[in-house]
Coordinates of C-alpha atoms and ligand atoms in Angstrom, one line a residue:
M1 CA 0.0 0.0 0.0
A2 CA 1.2 3.5 -0.8
E3 CA 2.7 5.4 2.1
F4 CA 1.4 8.9 2.9
F5 CA 4.4 10.0 5.0
P6 CA 7.1 8.3 3.0
D7 CA 9.9 10.4 4.4
I8 CA 9.0 9.9 8.0
P9 CA 10.4 6.9 9.9
K10 CA 8.9 5.3 13.0
I11 CA 9.6 7.9 15.7
E12 CA 11.9 6.4 18.3
Y13 CA 13.2 7.4 21.7
A14 CA 16.7 8.8 21.2
G15 CA 17.4 10.4 24.6
P16 CA 17.9 14.0 25.8
K17 CA 21.2 14.5 23.9
S18 CA 19.7 13.7 20.5
K19 CA 19.4 16.5 18.0
N20 CA 17.1 14.5 15.8
P21 CA 13.8 16.5 15.5
L22 CA 11.9 13.4 14.5
A23 CA 12.8 11.5 17.7
F24 CA 11.6 11.6 21.3
K25 CA 14.1 13.2 23.8
H26 CA 12.1 12.4 26.9
Y27 CA 9.2 10.0 26.1
D28 CA 10.6 6.5 26.3
P29 CA 7.4 4.4 26.2
D30 CA 9.0 1.7 28.3
E31 CA 10.5 3.9 31.0
V32 CA 9.0 3.2 34.4
V33 CA 7.7 6.1 36.4
E34 CA 6.0 5.4 39.8
G35 CA 5.7 1.7 38.8
Q36 CA 4.1 2.2 35.4
K37 CA 5.6 2.3 31.9
L38 CA 5.1 5.8 30.5
K39 CA 3.0 4.4 27.7
D40 CA 0.5 3.1 30.3
L41 CA 0.7 6.1 32.5
L42 CA 0.2 8.7 29.8
R43 CA -2.0 6.8 27.3
F44 CA -1.4 9.3 24.5
S45 CA -4.1 9.8 22.0
V46 CA -4.3 11.6 18.6
A47 CA -7.4 13.7 17.9
Y48 CA -8.9 12.8 14.5
W49 CA -10.6 16.1 14.0
H50 CA -7.6 18.4 14.2
T51 CA -4.9 16.1 12.8
F52 CA -6.8 14.5 9.9
R53 CA -9.6 17.0 9.3
G54 CA -7.9 20.3 10.1
T55 CA -7.5 22.6 7.1
G56 CA -6.0 25.7 8.6
T57 CA -9.2 27.8 8.0
D58 CA -9.9 30.6 10.5
P59 CA -12.7 33.2 10.7
F60 CA -10.6 35.4 8.4
G61 CA -9.0 33.1 5.9
A62 CA -9.1 30.0 3.8
A63 CA -7.5 26.6 4.2
T64 CA -3.7 26.6 4.2
L65 CA -2.6 23.1 5.2
S66 CA -1.1 20.9 2.6
R67 CA -2.6 17.4 2.8
P68 CA -1.8 15.7 -0.5
W69 CA -3.9 12.6 0.2
D70 CA -7.1 14.6 0.8
D71 CA -9.2 15.5 -2.3
G72 CA -11.3 17.9 -0.2
S73 CA -14.5 16.1 -1.1
N74 CA -17.1 14.6 1.2
S75 CA -16.9 11.2 -0.5
V76 CA -16.7 7.9 1.2
D77 CA -13.5 7.1 -0.7
N78 CA -11.8 10.1 0.6
A79 CA -13.0 9.2 4.1
L80 CA -11.7 5.6 3.7
R81 CA -8.3 6.9 2.5
R82 CA -8.1 9.2 5.5
V83 CA -8.4 6.2 7.7
D84 CA -5.3 4.7 6.1
V85 CA -3.5 8.1 6.5
A86 CA -4.5 8.3 10.2
F87 CA -3.3 4.8 11.1
E88 CA 0.0 5.3 9.3
F89 CA 0.5 8.5 11.2
I90 CA -0.5 7.2 14.6
T91 CA 1.6 4.0 14.2
K92 CA 4.7 6.0 13.1
L93 CA 4.2 8.3 16.0
G94 CA 3.7 5.4 18.4
A95 CA 0.6 6.8 20.1
P96 CA -1.4 3.9 21.5
F97 CA -4.8 5.7 21.1
Y98 CA -7.0 7.9 19.0
C99 CA -10.3 9.8 19.4
F100 CA -13.0 10.9 17.0
H101 CA -16.3 12.6 16.5
D102 CA -18.7 10.5 14.2
R103 CA -18.5 13.3 11.6
D104 CA -14.7 13.4 11.6
V105 CA -14.5 9.9 10.3
A106 CA -17.6 9.6 8.2
P107 CA -19.5 12.2 6.1
E108 CA -23.2 12.7 6.5
G109 CA -25.5 11.2 3.8
D110 CA -28.9 12.4 2.5
S111 CA -30.8 11.0 5.5
L112 CA -30.0 9.6 8.9
K113 CA -30.3 6.1 7.6
A114 CA -27.8 6.8 4.8
T115 CA -25.5 8.6 7.3
N116 CA -25.5 5.6 9.6
Q117 CA -24.7 3.3 6.7
I118 CA -21.7 5.4 5.7
F119 CA -20.6 5.4 9.4
D120 CA -20.8 1.6 9.5
T121 CA -18.6 1.4 6.3
I122 CA -15.9 3.6 7.8
A123 CA -16.2 1.9 11.2
K124 CA -15.5 -1.4 9.5
R125 CA -12.2 0.0 8.1
L126 CA -11.3 1.6 11.4
K127 CA -11.8 -1.8 13.1
E128 CA -9.6 -3.6 10.6
K129 CA -6.9 -1.0 11.0
Q130 CA -7.1 -1.1 14.8
K131 CA -6.6 -4.9 14.6
Q132 CA -3.7 -4.6 12.2
T133 CA -1.8 -1.9 14.1
G134 CA -2.9 -2.4 17.8
V135 CA -3.9 1.2 18.0
K136 CA -7.0 1.5 20.2
L137 CA -9.9 4.0 20.6
L138 CA -9.7 6.1 23.7
W139 CA -13.1 7.7 23.1
G140 CA -15.7 8.4 20.6
T141 CA -18.2 11.2 20.5
A142 CA -20.9 12.7 18.4
N143 CA -20.6 16.1 16.6
L144 CA -23.8 17.8 17.8
F145 CA -22.6 21.3 16.9
S146 CA -21.6 21.7 13.2
H147 CA -24.8 21.0 11.3
P148 CA -27.3 23.9 11.1
R149 CA -30.0 21.7 12.7
F150 CA -28.2 22.3 16.0
M151 CA -28.5 26.1 15.8
H152 CA -30.5 26.2 19.0
G153 CA -28.6 23.3 20.7
A154 CA -28.9 19.5 20.6
A155 CA -30.1 18.0 23.9
T156 CA -31.0 21.5 25.0
S157 CA -32.6 22.7 21.8
C158 CA -36.1 24.3 22.1
N159 CA -37.1 22.0 19.3
A160 CA -38.1 18.4 20.3
E161 CA -37.3 17.2 16.8
V162 CA -33.7 18.2 17.2
F163 CA -33.6 16.5 20.6
A164 CA -34.8 13.3 18.9
F165 CA -32.2 13.6 16.1
A166 CA -29.4 14.2 18.7
A167 CA -30.6 11.1 20.6
A168 CA -30.5 9.0 17.5
Q169 CA -27.1 10.3 16.6
V170 CA -25.6 9.7 20.0
K171 CA -27.2 6.2 20.1
K172 CA -25.3 5.3 16.9
A173 CA -22.1 7.0 18.1
I174 CA -22.1 5.0 21.3
E175 CA -22.8 1.8 19.4
V176 CA -19.9 2.4 17.0
T177 CA -17.6 3.3 20.0
H178 CA -18.7 0.1 21.6
E179 CA -18.0 -1.9 18.4
L180 CA -14.5 -0.4 18.2
G181 CA -13.8 -1.2 21.9
G182 CA -13.7 2.4 22.9
S183 CA -12.7 3.0 26.6
N184 CA -14.8 6.1 27.1
Y185 CA -17.5 8.2 25.5
V186 CA -17.4 12.0 25.6
F187 CA -20.1 14.6 25.7
W188 CA -19.0 18.1 24.9
G189 CA -21.9 20.5 24.7
G190 CA -20.7 23.0 22.1
R191 CA -24.3 24.3 21.4
E192 CA -25.7 23.3 24.8
G193 CA -26.0 26.8 26.2
Y194 CA -27.4 30.1 25.2
H195 CA -26.7 33.5 23.8
N196 CA -29.6 35.3 25.4
L197 CA -31.9 34.6 28.4
Y198 CA -34.7 36.7 26.8
N199 CA -35.5 33.7 24.6
T200 CA -34.3 30.9 26.9
D201 CA -35.9 28.6 29.5
M202 CA -32.8 27.6 31.3
K203 CA -34.5 25.3 33.7
R204 CA -36.3 23.4 30.9
E205 CA -33.1 23.1 28.9
L206 CA -31.1 21.7 31.8
D207 CA -33.9 19.2 32.6
H208 CA -33.7 18.1 29.0
L209 CA -30.0 17.6 29.2
A210 CA -30.5 15.4 32.3
T211 CA -33.1 13.4 30.5
F212 CA -30.8 13.0 27.6
M213 CA -28.0 11.7 29.8
H214 CA -30.2 9.2 31.5
M215 CA -31.4 8.0 28.1
A216 CA -27.8 7.6 26.9
H217 CA -26.8 5.7 30.1
E218 CA -29.8 3.4 29.6
H219 CA -28.9 2.7 26.1
A220 CA -25.2 2.1 26.9
K221 CA -26.3 -0.4 29.6
S222 CA -28.6 -2.2 27.2
I223 CA -25.9 -2.8 24.6
G224 CA -23.3 -3.8 27.2
F225 CA -21.1 -0.7 26.6
K226 CA -18.8 -0.5 29.7
G227 CA -16.8 2.6 28.7
Q228 CA -16.8 5.6 31.0
F229 CA -19.1 8.6 30.1
L230 CA -17.3 11.9 30.3
F231 CA -18.5 15.5 30.2
E232 CA -16.0 17.9 28.8
P233 CA -16.3 21.3 30.5
K234 CA -16.0 24.5 28.5
P235 CA -17.4 27.9 29.5
K236 CA -18.1 29.5 26.2
E237 CA -17.4 29.3 22.4
P238 CA -19.5 28.7 20.4
T239 CA -22.3 29.8 22.8
K240 CA -21.9 32.8 25.1
H241 CA -22.7 30.6 28.1
Q242 CA -22.2 26.8 28.0
Y243 CA -24.0 24.6 30.5
D244 CA -20.9 22.5 31.0
F245 CA -19.0 25.7 32.1
D246 CA -16.3 24.2 34.2
A247 CA -15.6 21.2 36.4
A248 CA -17.5 22.5 39.4
T249 CA -20.6 23.3 37.3
C250 CA -20.5 19.9 35.7
L251 CA -20.1 18.2 39.0
N252 CA -23.1 20.1 40.4
F253 CA -25.2 19.0 37.4
I254 CA -24.0 15.4 37.8
G255 CA -24.8 15.3 41.5
R256 CA -28.2 17.0 41.2
N257 CA -29.4 14.8 38.4
G258 CA -28.5 11.3 39.8
L259 CA -25.5 10.9 37.4
D260 CA -22.8 10.4 40.1
G261 CA -20.4 7.7 39.0
I262 CA -22.1 7.5 35.6
V263 CA -20.5 10.6 34.2
K264 CA -16.9 11.7 35.0
L265 CA -14.9 14.6 33.4
N266 CA -12.6 15.1 30.5
I267 CA -10.7 18.2 31.4
E268 CA -9.2 20.4 28.7
T269 CA -6.4 22.9 29.3
N270 CA -7.6 25.7 27.0
H271 CA -11.2 25.3 28.3
A272 CA -9.9 25.6 31.9
T273 CA -8.2 28.9 31.2
L274 CA -11.2 30.2 29.2
A275 CA -13.2 29.6 32.4
G276 CA -10.7 31.7 34.4
H277 CA -9.1 28.7 36.1
T278 CA -5.8 27.0 35.9
M279 CA -5.7 23.5 34.4
M280 CA -4.4 22.3 37.8
H281 CA -7.4 23.8 39.5
E282 CA -9.8 22.0 37.2
L283 CA -7.9 18.7 37.5
E284 CA -7.9 18.9 41.3
T285 CA -11.5 19.8 41.4
A286 CA -12.4 16.8 39.4
R287 CA -10.0 14.5 41.2
I288 CA -11.2 15.3 44.8
H289 CA -14.7 14.3 43.6
N290 CA -13.5 11.1 42.1
A291 CA -14.4 12.4 38.7
L292 CA -11.1 12.9 36.9
G293 CA -11.6 10.7 33.9
S294 CA -9.4 11.9 31.1
I295 CA -7.7 15.0 29.7
D296 CA -7.7 17.0 26.4
A297 CA -4.1 18.3 26.4
N298 CA -3.4 21.6 24.7
T299 CA -2.7 25.1 25.7
G300 CA -4.2 28.6 25.0
D301 CA -2.2 31.7 24.4
M302 CA -1.7 34.2 27.2
L303 CA -2.6 37.1 24.9
L304 CA -5.5 35.6 23.0
G305 CA -8.9 35.1 24.6
W306 CA -10.2 32.2 22.6
D307 CA -9.7 28.4 22.2
T308 CA -6.5 28.4 20.2
D309 CA -5.9 24.7 20.9
Q310 CA -2.1 24.9 20.6
F311 CA 0.1 21.9 21.4
P312 CA 1.3 21.8 25.0
T313 CA 5.0 22.6 25.3
D314 CA 5.2 24.4 28.7
I315 CA 6.9 22.1 31.2
Y316 CA 5.5 24.0 34.2
G317 CA 2.0 23.2 32.8
T318 CA 2.6 19.5 32.2
T319 CA 4.4 19.1 35.6
Q320 CA 1.3 20.7 37.3
C321 CA -1.0 18.3 35.4
M322 CA 1.1 15.3 36.3
L323 CA 1.3 16.3 40.0
V324 CA -2.5 15.9 40.1
I325 CA -2.7 12.8 37.8
L326 CA 0.0 10.9 39.7
K327 CA -2.1 11.4 42.9
Q328 CA -4.6 9.0 41.4
K329 CA -2.0 6.8 39.7
G330 CA -2.9 7.8 36.2
L331 CA -6.1 8.3 34.2
K332 CA -6.9 4.8 33.0
P333 CA -9.4 4.1 31.4
G334 CA -8.9 7.7 30.3
G335 CA -5.7 9.1 28.8
I336 CA -4.0 12.2 27.4
N337 CA -5.7 13.2 24.1
F338 CA -4.0 16.0 22.1
D339 CA -7.0 18.1 21.3
A340 CA -4.6 20.4 19.6
K341 CA -3.9 21.7 16.1
V342 CA -0.8 22.9 14.2
R343 CA -0.9 26.6 13.4
R344 CA -2.2 27.4 9.9
E345 CA 1.3 28.6 9.0
S346 CA 2.7 25.1 9.8
F347 CA 1.3 23.7 6.7
D348 CA 3.6 20.7 5.9
P349 CA 2.5 17.2 6.9
V350 CA 5.8 16.8 8.9
D351 CA 4.6 19.6 11.2
L352 CA 2.0 17.2 12.5
F353 CA 4.9 14.9 13.7
Y354 CA 6.9 17.8 15.3
A355 CA 3.7 19.0 17.1
H356 CA 2.9 15.6 18.6
I357 CA 6.5 14.7 19.5
G358 CA 6.7 18.0 21.4
G359 CA 3.5 17.4 23.3
M360 CA 4.5 13.9 24.2
D361 CA 8.0 14.9 25.3
A362 CA 6.5 17.8 27.4
F363 CA 4.2 15.4 29.2
A364 CA 7.0 12.8 29.7
R365 CA 9.2 15.5 31.3
G366 CA 6.3 16.7 33.4
A367 CA 5.7 13.1 34.6
K368 CA 9.3 12.6 35.5
I369 CA 9.7 15.9 37.3
A370 CA 6.4 15.4 39.2
A371 CA 7.5 11.9 40.2
R372 CA 10.8 13.2 41.6
M373 CA 9.0 15.9 43.6
R374 CA 6.6 13.3 44.9
K375 CA 9.4 10.9 45.8
D376 CA 11.1 13.7 47.9
G377 CA 7.7 14.6 49.4
V378 CA 8.3 18.3 48.8
L379 CA 4.7 19.4 48.5
D380 CA 2.9 16.5 50.3
G381 CA 5.0 16.9 53.4
F382 CA 4.4 20.7 53.5
V383 CA 0.7 20.4 52.9
K384 CA 0.2 17.7 55.5
N385 CA 2.1 19.7 58.1
R386 CA 0.1 22.9 57.2
Y387 CA -3.1 21.2 58.4
R388 CA -1.7 19.4 61.5
S389 CA -3.8 21.5 63.9
F390 CA -6.7 19.4 62.7
D391 CA -4.9 16.1 63.8
S392 CA -5.4 16.6 67.5
G393 CA -7.1 18.7 70.1
I394 CA -9.9 21.0 69.0
G395 CA -9.1 20.5 65.3
K396 CA -9.6 16.8 65.6
K397 CA -13.0 17.4 67.3
I398 CA -14.0 19.7 64.5
D399 CA -13.1 17.1 61.9
K400 CA -15.0 14.4 63.8
R401 CA -17.9 16.9 64.0
S402 CA -18.1 16.2 67.8
V403 CA -18.3 19.9 68.6
G404 CA -20.7 22.7 67.5
F405 CA -20.7 26.4 67.5
A406 CA -21.5 26.6 71.3
E407 CA -18.4 24.5 72.3
L408 CA -16.2 26.5 69.8
E409 CA -17.4 29.7 71.2
K410 CA -16.6 28.6 74.7
Y411 CA -13.2 27.4 73.6
M412 CA -12.4 30.8 72.1
L413 CA -13.9 32.8 74.9
D414 CA -11.5 31.0 77.2
K415 CA -8.5 31.5 74.9
G416 CA -9.4 35.0 73.9
E417 CA -7.6 34.9 70.5
A418 CA -6.7 32.3 67.8
A419 CA -3.0 31.4 67.9
G420 CA -0.8 29.3 65.7
N421 CA -0.7 31.0 62.2
E422 CA 2.4 30.2 60.2
S423 CA 3.7 31.4 56.9
G424 CA 2.2 29.9 53.8
R425 CA 5.7 30.0 52.2
Q426 CA 4.4 30.4 48.6
E427 CA 7.6 31.9 47.3
F428 CA 9.8 29.3 49.1
L429 CA 7.7 26.5 47.4
E430 CA 7.8 28.2 44.0
N431 CA 11.6 28.3 44.3
I432 CA 11.7 24.6 45.1
I433 CA 9.6 23.8 42.1
N434 CA 12.0 25.7 39.9
D435 CA 14.9 23.6 41.3
Y436 CA 13.1 20.5 40.1
L437 CA 12.5 21.9 36.6
Ligands
LIG1 C1 -14.1 21.9 21.5 C2 -13.5 20.6 21.9 C3 -14.1 19.4 21.3 C4 -14.3 18.2 22.2 C5 -15.0 17.0 21.6 O1 -13.5 23.0 22.1 O2 -12.7 20.5 22.7 O3 -13.3 19.0 20.2 O4 -13.0 17.7 22.6 O5 -16.2 17.4 21.1
LIG2 CO1 -11.6 18.9 23.6

């Protein structure tokens, strides 16, 4: 079979001294960090939409990316050829996983029935390729935001017909994800939100979203799909206000609608920063609620206020991610999906390799740095010590809830003033983190 990246060899680990731009300097898939091989700890995934469907268009300009294998048509042949391109790329890169939206892999037909048939044809090829290469599906999802029918939303549309269409589409996407052995299924609500409350019944829309999620869960159960459901929080874009705003908002929705344990979170870096949070904040918020399922790794730009989806290269950022991820011993069955795109100026196919190699190396470094810090107990020891007043005396009674306001008032009236404050040592800790980097 013809090769689509004939000049690119299999990307190998060459070590930090290597000057080969087509080699890993830090990601050795078999290196063991905290008892796991990096390939099992990091579970890297390639995003089908950016890497194989990205064209370089932006709101101001046309496509720029050179993709010689793509004829630009919506034909099934083009889609099938793309599957071959994708698996050659993913195999040469050595990523164990990939992710897709239904519409990334398969074009829509004239009717839902025709669309589903096309999807089945492509899924068959995907399955063959997975078997041939050993590459696995990290998660599938449905694109419920591109088509004009979703102008008012999908599960939260004011139009019941659109709710029904979205249900049918998600049913099929879960079935195909199941057929392909997907480990997770993602719900990102691009159009599930609003632009204006003058025309919006927010309560009704949120209730519909809950109904939709219970229907999805029922269907997954009925076909034996055991993959983890994940919400992907994002505050805005394309809607002004998205219902999956951030981790805390999603957790509130999950808890209030009987979806605890059924839906966890897929946290994306650029979405975290759009919400005014750090990625570390979002990861920790999910983790402490036992809901950190997977991550979409990328980065925004400090000076731009939108979802630029750049590849992650900042080692501070990846170290902070790994400090949280290592606390729960990894993300399995989730992973690290590069929901990231090359810049429109980086138009050569080889740029796709440079981009992913950089992201994988940045996370491997983050993992190793975080593991060293954890081994030395630098943060853990400090944090534990900082709360030691709750380990005995009045603090212990508060934690056990064996005292109330009356006892605490008496305690303080006797003492007269709270003692015991110590420095938070932020700068001291920041300096230590720099030492590890
Ligand atoms: C959009 C985004 C999506 C989801 C999947 O910002 O991140 O691509 O990851 O729908
Ligand atoms: Co994403």
